[in-house]
PDB file of C-alpha atoms and ligand atoms in Angstrom:
ATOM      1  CA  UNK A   1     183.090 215.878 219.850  1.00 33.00           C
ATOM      2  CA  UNK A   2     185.320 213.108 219.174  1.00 32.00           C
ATOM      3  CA  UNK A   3     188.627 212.611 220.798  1.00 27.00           C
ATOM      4  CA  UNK A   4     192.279 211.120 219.063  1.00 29.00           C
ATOM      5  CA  UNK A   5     195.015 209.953 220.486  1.00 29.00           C
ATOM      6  CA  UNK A   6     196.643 213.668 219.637  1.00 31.00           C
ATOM      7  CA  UNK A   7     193.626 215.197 221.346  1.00 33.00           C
ATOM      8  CA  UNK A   8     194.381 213.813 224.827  1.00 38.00           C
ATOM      9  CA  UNK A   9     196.721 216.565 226.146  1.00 41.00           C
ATOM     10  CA  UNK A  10     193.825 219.427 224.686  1.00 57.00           C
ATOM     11  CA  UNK A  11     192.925 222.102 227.398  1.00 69.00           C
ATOM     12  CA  UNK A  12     188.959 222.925 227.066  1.00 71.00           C
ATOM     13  CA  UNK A  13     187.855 225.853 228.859  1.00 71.00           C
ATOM     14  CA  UNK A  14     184.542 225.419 229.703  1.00 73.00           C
ATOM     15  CA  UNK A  15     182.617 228.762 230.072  1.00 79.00           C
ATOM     16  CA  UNK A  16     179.448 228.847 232.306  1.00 74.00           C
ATOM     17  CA  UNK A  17     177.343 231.893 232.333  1.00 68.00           C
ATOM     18  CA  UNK A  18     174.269 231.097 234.411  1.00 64.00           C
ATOM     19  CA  UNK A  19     172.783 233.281 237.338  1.00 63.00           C
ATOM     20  CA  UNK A  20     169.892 231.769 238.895  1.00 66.00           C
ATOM     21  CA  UNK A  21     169.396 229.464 241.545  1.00 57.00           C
ATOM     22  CA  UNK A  22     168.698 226.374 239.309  1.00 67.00           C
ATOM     23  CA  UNK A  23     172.206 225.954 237.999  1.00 88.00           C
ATOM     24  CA  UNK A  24     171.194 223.550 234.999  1.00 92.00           C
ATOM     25  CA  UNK A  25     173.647 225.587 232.739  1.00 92.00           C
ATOM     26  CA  UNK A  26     176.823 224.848 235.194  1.00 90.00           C
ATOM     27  CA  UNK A  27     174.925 220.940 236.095  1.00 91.00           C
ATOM     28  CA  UNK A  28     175.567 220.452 231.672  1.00 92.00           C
ATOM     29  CA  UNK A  29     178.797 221.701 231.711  1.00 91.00           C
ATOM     30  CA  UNK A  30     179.953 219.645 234.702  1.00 90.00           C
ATOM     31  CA  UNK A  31     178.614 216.328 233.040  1.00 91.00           C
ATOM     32  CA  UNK A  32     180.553 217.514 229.598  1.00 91.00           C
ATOM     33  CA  UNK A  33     183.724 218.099 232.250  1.00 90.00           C
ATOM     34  CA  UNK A  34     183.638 215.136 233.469  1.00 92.00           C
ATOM     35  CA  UNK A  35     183.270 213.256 230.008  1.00 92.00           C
ATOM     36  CA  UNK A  36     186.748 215.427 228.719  1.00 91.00           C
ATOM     37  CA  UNK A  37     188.333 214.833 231.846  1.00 91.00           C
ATOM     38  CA  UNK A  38     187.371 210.940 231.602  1.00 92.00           C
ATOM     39  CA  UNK A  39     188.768 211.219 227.753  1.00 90.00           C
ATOM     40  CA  UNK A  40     192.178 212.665 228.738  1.00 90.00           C
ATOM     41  CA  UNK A  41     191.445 216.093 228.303  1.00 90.00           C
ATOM     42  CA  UNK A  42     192.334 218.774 230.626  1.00 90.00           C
ATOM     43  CA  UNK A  43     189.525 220.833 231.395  1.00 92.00           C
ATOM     44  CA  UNK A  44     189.626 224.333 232.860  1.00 91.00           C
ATOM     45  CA  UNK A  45     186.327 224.967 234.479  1.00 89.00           C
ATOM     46  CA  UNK A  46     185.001 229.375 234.075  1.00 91.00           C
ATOM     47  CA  UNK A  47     182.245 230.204 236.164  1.00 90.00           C
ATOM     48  CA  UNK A  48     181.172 233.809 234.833  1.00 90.00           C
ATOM     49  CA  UNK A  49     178.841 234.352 238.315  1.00 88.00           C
ATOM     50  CA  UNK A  50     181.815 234.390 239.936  1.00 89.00           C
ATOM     51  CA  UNK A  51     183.759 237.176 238.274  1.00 92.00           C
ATOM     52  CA  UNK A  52     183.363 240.438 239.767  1.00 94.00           C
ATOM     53  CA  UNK A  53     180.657 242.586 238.235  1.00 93.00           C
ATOM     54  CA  UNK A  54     181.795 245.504 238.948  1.00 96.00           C
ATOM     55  CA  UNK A  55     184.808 244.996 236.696  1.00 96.00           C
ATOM     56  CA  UNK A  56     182.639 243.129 233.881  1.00 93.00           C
ATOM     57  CA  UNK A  57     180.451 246.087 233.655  1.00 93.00           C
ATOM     58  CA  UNK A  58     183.260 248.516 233.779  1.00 95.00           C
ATOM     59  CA  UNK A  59     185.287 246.708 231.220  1.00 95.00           C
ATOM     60  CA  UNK A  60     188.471 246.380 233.936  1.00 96.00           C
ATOM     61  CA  UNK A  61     190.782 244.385 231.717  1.00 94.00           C
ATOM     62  CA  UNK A  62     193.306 245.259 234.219  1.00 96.00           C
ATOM     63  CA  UNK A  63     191.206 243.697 237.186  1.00 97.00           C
ATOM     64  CA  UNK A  64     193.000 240.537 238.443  1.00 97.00           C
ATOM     65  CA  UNK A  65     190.211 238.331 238.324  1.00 96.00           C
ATOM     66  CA  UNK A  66     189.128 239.415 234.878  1.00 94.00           C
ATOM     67  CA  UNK A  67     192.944 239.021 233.821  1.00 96.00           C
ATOM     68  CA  UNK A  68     192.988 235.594 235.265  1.00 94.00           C
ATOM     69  CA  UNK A  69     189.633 234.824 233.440  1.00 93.00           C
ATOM     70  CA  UNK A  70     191.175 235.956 229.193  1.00 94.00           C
ATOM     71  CA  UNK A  71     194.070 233.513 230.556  1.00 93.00           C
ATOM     72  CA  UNK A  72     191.909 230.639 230.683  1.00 92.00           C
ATOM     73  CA  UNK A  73     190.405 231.305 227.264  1.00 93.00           C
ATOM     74  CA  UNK A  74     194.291 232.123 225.994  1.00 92.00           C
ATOM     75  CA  UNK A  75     195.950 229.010 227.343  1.00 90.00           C
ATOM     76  CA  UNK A  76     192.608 226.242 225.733  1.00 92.00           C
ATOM     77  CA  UNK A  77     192.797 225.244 222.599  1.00 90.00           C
ATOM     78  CA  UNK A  78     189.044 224.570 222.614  1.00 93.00           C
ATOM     79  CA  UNK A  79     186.185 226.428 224.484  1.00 94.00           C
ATOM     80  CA  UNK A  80     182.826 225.422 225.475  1.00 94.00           C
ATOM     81  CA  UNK A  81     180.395 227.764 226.499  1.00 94.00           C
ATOM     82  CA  UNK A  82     177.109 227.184 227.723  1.00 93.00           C
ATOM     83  CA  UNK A  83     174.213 229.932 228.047  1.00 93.00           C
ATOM     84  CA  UNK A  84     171.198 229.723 229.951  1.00 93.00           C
ATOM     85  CA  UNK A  85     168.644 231.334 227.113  1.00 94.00           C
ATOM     86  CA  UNK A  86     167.759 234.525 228.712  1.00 92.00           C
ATOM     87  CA  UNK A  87     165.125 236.577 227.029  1.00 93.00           C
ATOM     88  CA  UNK A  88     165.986 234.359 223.830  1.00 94.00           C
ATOM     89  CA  UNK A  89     169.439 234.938 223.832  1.00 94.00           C
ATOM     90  CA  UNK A  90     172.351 234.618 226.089  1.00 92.00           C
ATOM     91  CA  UNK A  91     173.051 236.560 229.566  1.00 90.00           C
ATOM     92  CA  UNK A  92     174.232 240.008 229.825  1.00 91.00           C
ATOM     93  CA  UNK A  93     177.344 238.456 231.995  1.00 89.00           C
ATOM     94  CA  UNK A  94     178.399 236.598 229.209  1.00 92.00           C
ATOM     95  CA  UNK A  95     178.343 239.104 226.829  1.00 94.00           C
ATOM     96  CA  UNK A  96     180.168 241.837 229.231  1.00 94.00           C
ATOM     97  CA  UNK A  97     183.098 238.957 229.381  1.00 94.00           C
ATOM     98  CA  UNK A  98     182.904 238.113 225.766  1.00 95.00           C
ATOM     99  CA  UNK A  99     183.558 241.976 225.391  1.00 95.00           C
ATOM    100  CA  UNK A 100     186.816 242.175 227.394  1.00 95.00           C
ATOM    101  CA  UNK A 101     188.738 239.245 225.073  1.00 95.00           C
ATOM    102  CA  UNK A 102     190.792 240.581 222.491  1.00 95.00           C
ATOM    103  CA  UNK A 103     189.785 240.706 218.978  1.00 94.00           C
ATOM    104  CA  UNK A 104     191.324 237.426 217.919  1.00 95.00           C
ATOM    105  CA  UNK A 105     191.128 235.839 221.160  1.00 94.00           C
ATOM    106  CA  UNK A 106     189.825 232.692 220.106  1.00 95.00           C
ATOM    107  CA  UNK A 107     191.500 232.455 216.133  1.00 95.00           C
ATOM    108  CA  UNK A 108     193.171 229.165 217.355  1.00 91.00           C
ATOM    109  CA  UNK A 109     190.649 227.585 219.168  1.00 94.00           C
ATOM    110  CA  UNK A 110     187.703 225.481 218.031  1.00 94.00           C
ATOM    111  CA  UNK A 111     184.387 226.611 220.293  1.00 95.00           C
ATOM    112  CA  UNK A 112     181.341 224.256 221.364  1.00 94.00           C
ATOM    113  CA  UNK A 113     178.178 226.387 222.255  1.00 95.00           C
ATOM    114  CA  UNK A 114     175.300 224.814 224.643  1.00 95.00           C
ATOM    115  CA  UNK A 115     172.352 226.750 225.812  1.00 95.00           C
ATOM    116  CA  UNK A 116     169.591 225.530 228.103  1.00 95.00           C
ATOM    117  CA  UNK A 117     166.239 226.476 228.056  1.00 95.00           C
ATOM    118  CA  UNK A 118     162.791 226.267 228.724  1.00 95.00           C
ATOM    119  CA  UNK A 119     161.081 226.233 225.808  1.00 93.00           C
ATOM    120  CA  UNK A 120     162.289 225.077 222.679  1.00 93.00           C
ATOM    121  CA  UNK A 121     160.982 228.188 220.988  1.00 95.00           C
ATOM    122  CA  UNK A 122     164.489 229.702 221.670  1.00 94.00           C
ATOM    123  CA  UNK A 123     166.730 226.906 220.400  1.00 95.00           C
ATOM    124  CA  UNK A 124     167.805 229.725 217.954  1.00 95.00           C
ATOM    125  CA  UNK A 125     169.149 231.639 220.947  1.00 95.00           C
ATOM    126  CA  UNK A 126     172.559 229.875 219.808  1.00 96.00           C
ATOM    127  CA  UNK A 127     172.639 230.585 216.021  1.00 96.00           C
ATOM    128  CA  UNK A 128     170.733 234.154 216.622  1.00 96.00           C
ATOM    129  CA  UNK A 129     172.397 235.461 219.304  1.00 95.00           C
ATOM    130  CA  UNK A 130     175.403 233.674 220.921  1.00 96.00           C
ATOM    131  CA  UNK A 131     177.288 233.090 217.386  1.00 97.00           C
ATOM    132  CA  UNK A 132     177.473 235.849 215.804  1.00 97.00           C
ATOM    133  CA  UNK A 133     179.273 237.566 219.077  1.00 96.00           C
ATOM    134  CA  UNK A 134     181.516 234.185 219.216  1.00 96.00           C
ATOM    135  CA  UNK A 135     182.637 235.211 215.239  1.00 97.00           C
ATOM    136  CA  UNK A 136     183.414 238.695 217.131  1.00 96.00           C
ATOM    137  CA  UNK A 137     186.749 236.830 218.156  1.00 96.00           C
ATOM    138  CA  UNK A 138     187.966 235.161 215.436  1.00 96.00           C
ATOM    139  CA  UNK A 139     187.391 231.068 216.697  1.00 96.00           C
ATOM    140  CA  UNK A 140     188.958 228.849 213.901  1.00 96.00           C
ATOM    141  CA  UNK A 141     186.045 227.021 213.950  1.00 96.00           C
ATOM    142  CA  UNK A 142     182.050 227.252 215.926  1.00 97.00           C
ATOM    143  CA  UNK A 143     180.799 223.331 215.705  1.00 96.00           C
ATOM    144  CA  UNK A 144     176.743 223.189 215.682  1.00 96.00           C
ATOM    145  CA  UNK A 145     175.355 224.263 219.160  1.00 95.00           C
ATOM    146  CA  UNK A 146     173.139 221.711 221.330  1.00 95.00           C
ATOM    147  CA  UNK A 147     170.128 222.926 223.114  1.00 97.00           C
ATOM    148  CA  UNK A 148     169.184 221.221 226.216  1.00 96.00           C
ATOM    149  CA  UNK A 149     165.430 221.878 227.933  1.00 97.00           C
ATOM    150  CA  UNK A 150     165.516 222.321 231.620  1.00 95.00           C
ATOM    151  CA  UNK A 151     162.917 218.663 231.696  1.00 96.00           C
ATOM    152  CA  UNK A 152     165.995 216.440 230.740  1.00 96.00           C
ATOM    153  CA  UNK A 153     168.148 218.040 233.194  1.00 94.00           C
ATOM    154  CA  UNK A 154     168.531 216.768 236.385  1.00 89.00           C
ATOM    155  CA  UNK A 155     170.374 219.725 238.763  1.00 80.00           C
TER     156      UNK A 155
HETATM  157  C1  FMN B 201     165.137 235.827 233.440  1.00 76.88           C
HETATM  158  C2  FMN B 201     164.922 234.514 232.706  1.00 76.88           C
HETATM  159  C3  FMN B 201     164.644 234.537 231.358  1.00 76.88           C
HETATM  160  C4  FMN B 201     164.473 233.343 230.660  1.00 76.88           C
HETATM  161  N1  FMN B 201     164.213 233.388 229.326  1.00 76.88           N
HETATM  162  C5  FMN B 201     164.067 232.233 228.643  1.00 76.88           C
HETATM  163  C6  FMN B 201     163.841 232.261 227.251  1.00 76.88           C
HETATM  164  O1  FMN B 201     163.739 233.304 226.628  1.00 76.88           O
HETATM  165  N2  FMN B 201     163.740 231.062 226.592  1.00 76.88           N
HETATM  166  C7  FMN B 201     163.830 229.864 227.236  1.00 76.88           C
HETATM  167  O2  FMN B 201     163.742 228.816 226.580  1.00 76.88           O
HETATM  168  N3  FMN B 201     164.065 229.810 228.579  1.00 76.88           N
HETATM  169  C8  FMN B 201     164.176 230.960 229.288  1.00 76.88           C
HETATM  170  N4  FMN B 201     164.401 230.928 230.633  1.00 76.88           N
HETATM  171  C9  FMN B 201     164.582 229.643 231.291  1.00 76.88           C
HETATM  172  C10 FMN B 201     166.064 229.340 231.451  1.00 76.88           C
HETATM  173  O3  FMN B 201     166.780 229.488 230.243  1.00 76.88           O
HETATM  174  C11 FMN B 201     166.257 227.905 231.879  1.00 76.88           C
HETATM  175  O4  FMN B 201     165.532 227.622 233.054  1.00 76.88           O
HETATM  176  C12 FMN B 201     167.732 227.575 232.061  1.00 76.88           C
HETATM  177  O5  FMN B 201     167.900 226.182 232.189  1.00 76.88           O
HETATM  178  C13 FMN B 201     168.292 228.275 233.288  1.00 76.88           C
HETATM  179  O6  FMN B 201     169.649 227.945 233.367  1.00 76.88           O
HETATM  180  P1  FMN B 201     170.490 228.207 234.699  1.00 76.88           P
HETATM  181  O7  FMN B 201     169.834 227.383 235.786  1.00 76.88           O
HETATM  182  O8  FMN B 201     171.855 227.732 234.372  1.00 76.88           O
HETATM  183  O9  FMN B 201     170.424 229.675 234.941  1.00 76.88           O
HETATM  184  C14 FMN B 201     164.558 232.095 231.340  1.00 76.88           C
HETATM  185  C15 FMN B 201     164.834 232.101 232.724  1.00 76.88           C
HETATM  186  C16 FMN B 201     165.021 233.288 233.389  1.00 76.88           C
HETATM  187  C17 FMN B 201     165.316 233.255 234.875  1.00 76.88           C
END
């Protein structure tokens, strides 16, 4: 992702959506936050794992956390999101928050996608699976994805 001069004041919103104890999802995003942050960009960090399920599952779109969560993605003009590659594609938690955002949530916005994995028999857990649900919501623009295995991550 290259930065201008005009891209300084950018707001990313930087989506993580792991669950297990390993964290290597959130460890990639941080090191991408910290490269934005370093290029001038402000960076508003999304943990998914910390949204309430309750209201993810029940689609509360009136839930405060939940309403506080579309905000971030409203007020970005770019969004990264990184999946752990569950089961070949991305988590369940993702896709329940992907599912509350309007339909043209993201039609200004250009989107970055990052999975981790274990094997790189799922790097198509971006293109497959996490893409065409991104398109859902209108982004102006889905750059390639980047896969990163778990052995060149150092939580
Ligand atoms: C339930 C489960 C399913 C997984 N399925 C896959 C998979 O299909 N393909 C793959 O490459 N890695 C798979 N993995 C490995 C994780 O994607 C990998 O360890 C990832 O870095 C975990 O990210 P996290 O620590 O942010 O959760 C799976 C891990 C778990 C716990």
């Amino acid at each position: 992702m290259r930065c201008t001069a005009a891209a300084s004041r950018w707001r990313r919103c930087t989506v993580s959506s792991c669950t297990s104890v390993t964290h290597n999802t959130a460890c990639l995003l941080r090191h991408l936050d910290a490269r934005l942050a370093a290029q001038g960009h402000d960076v508003i960090p999304l943990d998914v794992r910390t949204l309430p399920a309750e209201a993810l599952l029940h689609a509360d779109i009136g839930h405060p956390e939940t309403v506080h969560a579309i905000e971030r993605f409203r007020s970005a003009d770019g969004v990264v999101i990184g999946i752990p590659a569950y089961q070949a594609a991305h988590s369940g938690q993702l896709k329940s928050l992907l599912e509350l955002l309007p339909q043209y949530a993201l039609e200004d916005k250009t989107v970055l996608p990052l999975a981790t994995g274990g094997s790189t028999a799922h790097v198509l857990a971006i293109d497959y699976g996490l893409r065409p649900v991104l398109t859902s919501v209108a982004p102006a623009h889905i750059t390639p994805g980047w896969f990163v295995q778990d052995k060149h991550i150092d939580a």
